[in-house]
Amino acid sequence: MKLLIAIVISSYLLLSCRSENNETANSSDLITKPATEVDIAFPSDTAKLANIITLNATASYLLKSDVKANTNGYITKITIKMADPVSKGMLLFALETKEARALGNTINKLDQSFHFNGNANVISPATGYVAMLNHQIGDYVQDGEILATITDANSFGFVVDVPYEYLQIVKNKKVLPITLPDGIVLQGTIAKVMPTVDAISQTVKILLKVSANDIPENLIGTISFSKNLDYGLSVPKMAVLSDEGQTSFWVMKLINDSTAVKTIIEKGIETDKFIQVKSGDLTTKDPVLISGNFGLSDTAAVHIAKSKKR
C-alpha cells in the first residue's frame, strides 16, 4: 500500500515539473529582443558640399613712428595723452633748452632785441594714435630721445597667416569678408602679400585693408573661404559613425521597417551638416539612422520614431 502511494506521488511530481518546464519554454518564446527607437533621413545628391577653410586675422599697425626730442632740454608742454588721436604736423611737445633756462632771462634783460627763449617744438610725424608716452612735464631729455610712439593709420590692416597651399585661392578672391568677435563683418581688400614664407609653419602673411579705422590693435577676427565644391551623394553628419582610430566609417542603413544593417562607406568632403559618401552600398532611396544609431550592432532591431526628408 505504501509502495503504491509513493508511486502515485512520484508520478504527480514528475508531471508537475514537465508542465512548469513547458510553460517556461512558452514564456521564453514570447520574449523578444527590445527595439531601439531611432530617427531616419535619406541621403541627398543635391547638397552643396565645400571644404571651408577658416583662418585668424589680427588687427595690426605695420608702421609705428617714434617721436624724438630735437634738442637737449626740459619738457615744458605736452598736448597729448595715451590713445589720443593725432594728425601729422600737430604740436605734441614743447622743450626748453638747459641754456635757455639758465641764461635766457639774463640775456633778455641785457638786450631785449635778441628775443631769446631757447624753446623748441616737437610735432607729430604721422596721423594715428598715441601708442606710447614715455615722459611727463619737467623731464630732462636728450637730443634724439624717444618721447612717444605714434601708430601710422595708413599702415593699419588685418594680417592673416595663410598656408602656402591656399595662397593662390586667397589671391584670386581679392576681397575677403572679416568676421569680428561681435559679429560685425568688414570687407577686407588684399593690399600686400609678403614676399617671404615662415620657415616652420610655411605660411605667408597677407595684409587686408578695411575702411573702418576705429578697430583696436591685436583684435582677432576670422576669414573663411571654400577650398573646393562638389555635389556628390551625401548623408547628414549625425548618420556617420567611426571606430576609435577614425580609420573606418559606416552608416546604419534601414533595410525594412524594423532592421538596420551596418554599411561601410568612404568619406569625402565634410561640412558642418553633411558628409560626402565617395563609395559604399548606398543610394538616395536608402534611409539611414541619424539618432539612436550609436553603439548598434549589425542587423539591429529598431523602431522608427521620426523620418526626415530633404
Coordinates of C-alpha atoms in Angstrom, one line a residue:
M1 CA 0.0 0.0 0.0
K2 CA 2.8 2.4 1.0
L3 CA 4.6 1.5 -2.2
L4 CA 1.5 2.4 -4.3
I5 CA 1.1 5.7 -2.6
A6 CA 4.8 6.5 -3.2
I7 CA 4.5 5.7 -6.9
V8 CA 1.4 7.9 -7.2
I9 CA 3.1 10.9 -5.5
S10 CA 6.2 10.5 -7.7
S11 CA 4.2 10.4 -10.9
Y12 CA 2.3 13.6 -9.8
L13 CA 5.6 15.5 -9.1
L14 CA 7.1 14.4 -12.4
L15 CA 4.0 15.6 -14.4
S16 CA 4.1 18.9 -12.5
C17 CA 7.8 19.5 -13.4
R18 CA 7.1 18.8 -17.1
S19 CA 4.2 21.2 -17.1
E20 CA 6.3 24.0 -15.5
N21 CA 9.1 23.4 -18.0
N22 CA 6.7 23.7 -20.9
E23 CA 5.2 26.9 -19.5
T24 CA 8.7 28.4 -19.0
A25 CA 9.7 27.5 -22.6
N26 CA 6.5 29.0 -23.9
S27 CA 7.1 32.2 -22.0
S28 CA 10.7 32.4 -23.3
D29 CA 9.4 32.1 -26.8
L30 CA 7.2 35.1 -26.2
I31 CA 10.1 37.4 -25.1
T32 CA 11.5 39.4 -28.0
K33 CA 14.6 41.5 -28.2
P34 CA 13.8 45.2 -27.5
A35 CA 14.0 47.5 -30.5
T36 CA 15.9 50.8 -30.3
E37 CA 14.0 53.9 -31.1
V38 CA 15.6 55.8 -34.0
D39 CA 15.2 58.7 -36.3
I40 CA 16.0 58.4 -40.0
A41 CA 16.8 60.6 -43.0
F42 CA 17.5 60.0 -46.7
P43 CA 20.9 60.6 -48.5
S44 CA 20.9 63.6 -50.9
D45 CA 22.7 64.2 -54.2
T46 CA 21.9 67.9 -54.3
A47 CA 23.5 69.2 -51.1
K48 CA 26.2 71.8 -51.8
L49 CA 29.5 70.4 -50.4
A50 CA 32.5 72.7 -49.9
N51 CA 35.6 72.4 -47.7
I52 CA 35.5 75.7 -45.7
I53 CA 38.9 76.9 -44.5
T54 CA 38.9 79.4 -41.6
L55 CA 41.9 81.5 -40.7
N56 CA 42.6 84.1 -38.0
A57 CA 43.1 87.7 -39.0
T58 CA 44.8 90.0 -36.5
A59 CA 44.4 93.8 -36.5
S60 CA 47.8 95.4 -36.7
Y61 CA 49.6 98.6 -37.4
L62 CA 52.5 97.7 -39.6
L63 CA 54.3 101.0 -39.1
K64 CA 54.7 102.9 -35.8
S65 CA 56.6 106.3 -35.8
D66 CA 58.8 107.4 -32.8
V67 CA 58.5 111.0 -31.8
K68 CA 62.0 112.1 -30.8
A69 CA 63.4 115.1 -29.0
N70 CA 65.1 117.6 -31.4
T71 CA 67.3 119.1 -28.7
N72 CA 68.6 118.7 -25.2
G73 CA 66.2 120.3 -22.7
Y74 CA 63.3 120.2 -20.3
I75 CA 59.8 119.3 -21.4
T76 CA 57.6 122.3 -20.7
K77 CA 54.4 121.3 -22.5
I78 CA 52.6 118.1 -23.6
T79 CA 49.5 118.2 -25.7
I80 CA 48.6 114.5 -25.9
K81 CA 47.7 111.6 -23.7
M82 CA 47.7 107.8 -24.2
A83 CA 45.4 106.7 -27.0
D84 CA 44.7 110.2 -28.2
P85 CA 44.2 110.6 -32.0
V86 CA 46.8 112.9 -33.6
S87 CA 47.3 114.3 -37.1
K88 CA 50.5 114.8 -39.0
G89 CA 52.2 118.1 -38.1
M90 CA 50.3 118.5 -34.8
L91 CA 52.2 120.0 -31.9
L92 CA 53.0 117.3 -29.3
F93 CA 55.8 118.6 -27.1
A94 CA 57.5 121.9 -26.2
L95 CA 61.1 121.8 -25.0
E96 CA 63.2 124.5 -23.3
T97 CA 67.0 124.1 -23.6
K98 CA 69.1 123.9 -20.5
E99 CA 71.0 127.0 -21.6
A100 CA 67.8 129.0 -22.1
R101 CA 66.6 128.1 -18.6
A102 CA 69.9 129.3 -17.2
L103 CA 70.7 132.3 -19.3
G104 CA 67.5 133.3 -21.2
N105 CA 66.2 135.8 -18.8
T106 CA 69.6 137.4 -18.2
I107 CA 70.2 137.8 -22.0
N108 CA 66.8 139.4 -22.5
K109 CA 67.4 141.8 -19.6
L110 CA 70.7 142.9 -21.3
D111 CA 69.2 143.3 -24.7
Q112 CA 65.5 142.7 -25.4
S113 CA 66.1 142.8 -29.2
F114 CA 67.5 139.3 -29.0
H115 CA 64.1 137.8 -28.2
F116 CA 66.0 134.8 -26.9
N117 CA 63.8 132.0 -25.4
G118 CA 65.5 128.7 -26.3
N119 CA 62.2 126.9 -26.9
A120 CA 61.8 124.0 -29.4
N121 CA 58.6 122.4 -30.7
V122 CA 58.2 118.7 -31.5
I123 CA 55.5 117.8 -34.0
S124 CA 53.8 114.5 -35.0
P125 CA 55.4 112.7 -37.9
A126 CA 52.2 110.8 -38.8
T127 CA 48.5 110.6 -38.4
G128 CA 47.3 107.9 -36.0
Y129 CA 47.0 107.2 -32.3
V130 CA 49.3 107.7 -29.3
A131 CA 50.6 104.1 -28.6
M132 CA 53.2 105.0 -26.0
L133 CA 54.0 108.1 -23.9
N134 CA 57.4 108.0 -22.2
H135 CA 57.8 111.3 -20.4
Q136 CA 55.9 114.0 -18.5
I137 CA 56.3 117.7 -18.0
G138 CA 59.5 118.7 -16.3
D139 CA 61.6 115.7 -17.5
Y140 CA 65.0 116.5 -18.9
V141 CA 65.6 114.7 -22.3
Q142 CA 68.5 114.5 -24.7
D143 CA 68.5 115.1 -28.4
G144 CA 67.2 112.0 -30.2
E145 CA 65.5 110.5 -27.2
I146 CA 62.1 108.9 -27.8
L147 CA 59.3 110.9 -26.3
A148 CA 56.3 109.0 -27.6
T149 CA 55.2 106.4 -30.2
I150 CA 52.5 107.2 -32.8
T151 CA 50.8 104.4 -34.8
D152 CA 50.5 105.2 -38.6
A153 CA 46.9 104.9 -39.6
N154 CA 47.8 104.4 -43.2
S155 CA 49.5 101.1 -42.3
F156 CA 46.5 99.7 -40.4
G157 CA 45.0 96.4 -41.6
F158 CA 44.4 92.8 -40.7
V159 CA 47.3 90.4 -41.0
V160 CA 46.5 86.8 -42.0
D161 CA 49.0 83.9 -41.9
V162 CA 47.9 81.9 -45.0
P163 CA 49.3 78.4 -45.6
Y164 CA 51.2 78.4 -48.9
E165 CA 48.9 75.7 -50.4
Y166 CA 45.9 78.2 -50.1
L167 CA 47.8 81.3 -51.2
Q168 CA 46.6 81.3 -54.8
I169 CA 43.0 80.7 -53.8
V170 CA 43.1 83.7 -51.5
K171 CA 44.9 85.9 -54.0
N172 CA 42.2 85.1 -56.6
K173 CA 39.4 86.3 -54.3
K174 CA 40.9 89.8 -53.9
V175 CA 38.2 90.7 -51.3
L176 CA 37.6 88.6 -48.2
P177 CA 35.0 89.2 -45.5
I178 CA 36.4 89.6 -42.0
T179 CA 34.1 88.5 -39.2
L180 CA 34.8 90.2 -35.8
P181 CA 34.1 88.6 -32.4
D182 CA 30.9 90.8 -32.1
G183 CA 29.5 89.6 -35.4
I184 CA 30.3 92.6 -37.4
V185 CA 31.6 91.8 -40.9
L186 CA 34.2 94.0 -42.6
Q187 CA 35.2 93.7 -46.3
G188 CA 39.0 93.2 -46.4
T189 CA 40.8 94.0 -49.6
I190 CA 44.2 92.4 -50.3
A191 CA 46.7 95.2 -50.1
K192 CA 50.0 93.3 -49.8
V193 CA 51.4 89.8 -49.9
M194 CA 54.7 89.5 -48.0
P195 CA 57.5 88.0 -50.2
T196 CA 58.7 85.5 -47.5
V197 CA 57.4 82.3 -46.1
D198 CA 57.7 81.3 -42.4
A199 CA 60.3 78.5 -42.3
I200 CA 58.4 76.5 -39.7
S201 CA 54.7 76.9 -40.4
Q202 CA 55.1 77.5 -44.2
T203 CA 52.7 80.4 -44.1
V204 CA 52.6 83.7 -46.0
K205 CA 51.5 87.0 -44.3
I206 CA 48.8 88.9 -46.2
L207 CA 47.6 92.4 -45.3
L208 CA 43.9 93.1 -45.7
K209 CA 42.9 96.8 -45.7
V210 CA 39.5 97.8 -44.3
S211 CA 37.6 101.0 -44.4
A212 CA 37.0 101.1 -40.6
N213 CA 39.7 103.0 -38.6
D214 CA 38.4 102.5 -35.1
I215 CA 39.4 98.9 -34.7
P216 CA 41.7 98.2 -31.7
E217 CA 45.1 96.7 -32.4
N218 CA 45.5 93.0 -31.8
L219 CA 41.8 92.3 -32.2
I220 CA 41.4 88.8 -33.8
G221 CA 38.8 88.2 -36.5
T222 CA 38.3 85.3 -38.9
I223 CA 38.2 84.9 -42.6
S224 CA 36.7 81.9 -44.4
F225 CA 36.9 80.6 -47.9
S226 CA 36.0 77.4 -49.7
K227 CA 38.7 75.1 -50.9
N228 CA 36.6 73.1 -53.4
L229 CA 33.0 72.4 -54.3
D230 CA 31.1 69.3 -55.1
Y231 CA 27.5 67.9 -55.4
G232 CA 28.1 64.2 -54.7
L233 CA 26.0 61.8 -52.7
S234 CA 25.9 62.9 -49.0
V235 CA 24.3 62.0 -45.7
P236 CA 23.7 64.1 -42.6
K237 CA 26.7 64.3 -40.4
M238 CA 24.9 62.6 -37.5
A239 CA 24.5 59.5 -39.6
V240 CA 28.2 58.7 -39.9
L241 CA 29.9 56.5 -37.3
S242 CA 33.6 55.5 -37.0
D243 CA 36.0 53.4 -35.0
E244 CA 38.2 54.8 -32.3
G245 CA 41.0 55.4 -34.7
Q246 CA 38.7 57.0 -37.2
T247 CA 40.1 54.7 -39.9
S248 CA 36.8 53.1 -40.8
F249 CA 33.4 54.8 -41.3
W250 CA 29.9 53.4 -41.7
V251 CA 26.2 54.3 -41.5
M252 CA 23.3 52.2 -40.2
K253 CA 21.1 51.6 -43.2
L254 CA 17.4 50.6 -42.8
I255 CA 16.6 47.5 -44.9
N256 CA 13.0 47.3 -43.6
D257 CA 10.7 48.9 -41.0
S258 CA 12.5 47.2 -38.1
T259 CA 16.0 46.2 -39.1
A260 CA 19.2 48.3 -39.6
V261 CA 22.4 47.0 -41.0
K262 CA 26.0 48.3 -40.9
T263 CA 27.1 49.8 -44.2
I264 CA 30.8 50.7 -44.7
I265 CA 31.4 54.0 -46.6
E266 CA 34.3 56.1 -47.7
K267 CA 34.2 59.7 -46.6
G268 CA 34.7 62.7 -48.9
I269 CA 34.1 66.4 -48.3
E270 CA 32.9 67.2 -44.8
T271 CA 30.9 70.3 -43.9
D272 CA 29.1 71.3 -40.7
K273 CA 25.9 69.5 -41.7
F274 CA 26.8 66.9 -44.4
I275 CA 29.4 64.3 -45.2
Q276 CA 30.1 63.2 -48.8
V277 CA 29.9 59.4 -49.5
K278 CA 32.5 58.7 -52.1
S279 CA 31.8 55.0 -52.1
G280 CA 29.5 52.5 -50.4
D281 CA 26.3 50.5 -50.9
L282 CA 24.1 53.5 -50.5
T283 CA 21.6 55.4 -52.7
T284 CA 19.2 58.3 -52.2
K285 CA 16.4 55.8 -51.6
D286 CA 18.1 54.1 -48.7
P287 CA 17.0 55.5 -45.3
V288 CA 19.9 55.9 -42.7
L289 CA 19.7 56.3 -39.0
I290 CA 20.6 59.8 -37.7
S291 CA 19.8 59.2 -34.0
G292 CA 19.8 56.1 -31.8
N293 CA 22.5 54.7 -34.1
F294 CA 25.5 54.9 -31.8
G295 CA 26.6 51.5 -30.5
L296 CA 24.2 49.5 -32.6
S297 CA 25.4 46.1 -33.9
D298 CA 25.0 44.9 -37.4
T299 CA 21.4 43.8 -38.1
A300 CA 19.9 45.6 -35.2
A301 CA 16.3 45.7 -34.3
V302 CA 14.9 49.3 -34.5
H303 CA 11.7 51.3 -34.1
I304 CA 11.3 54.4 -36.3
A305 CA 10.3 57.4 -34.3
K306 CA 10.8 60.2 -36.9
S307 CA 11.7 60.5 -40.6
K308 CA 13.5 63.5 -42.1
K309 CA 13.4 64.1 -45.8
R310 CA 15.2 66.8 -47.7

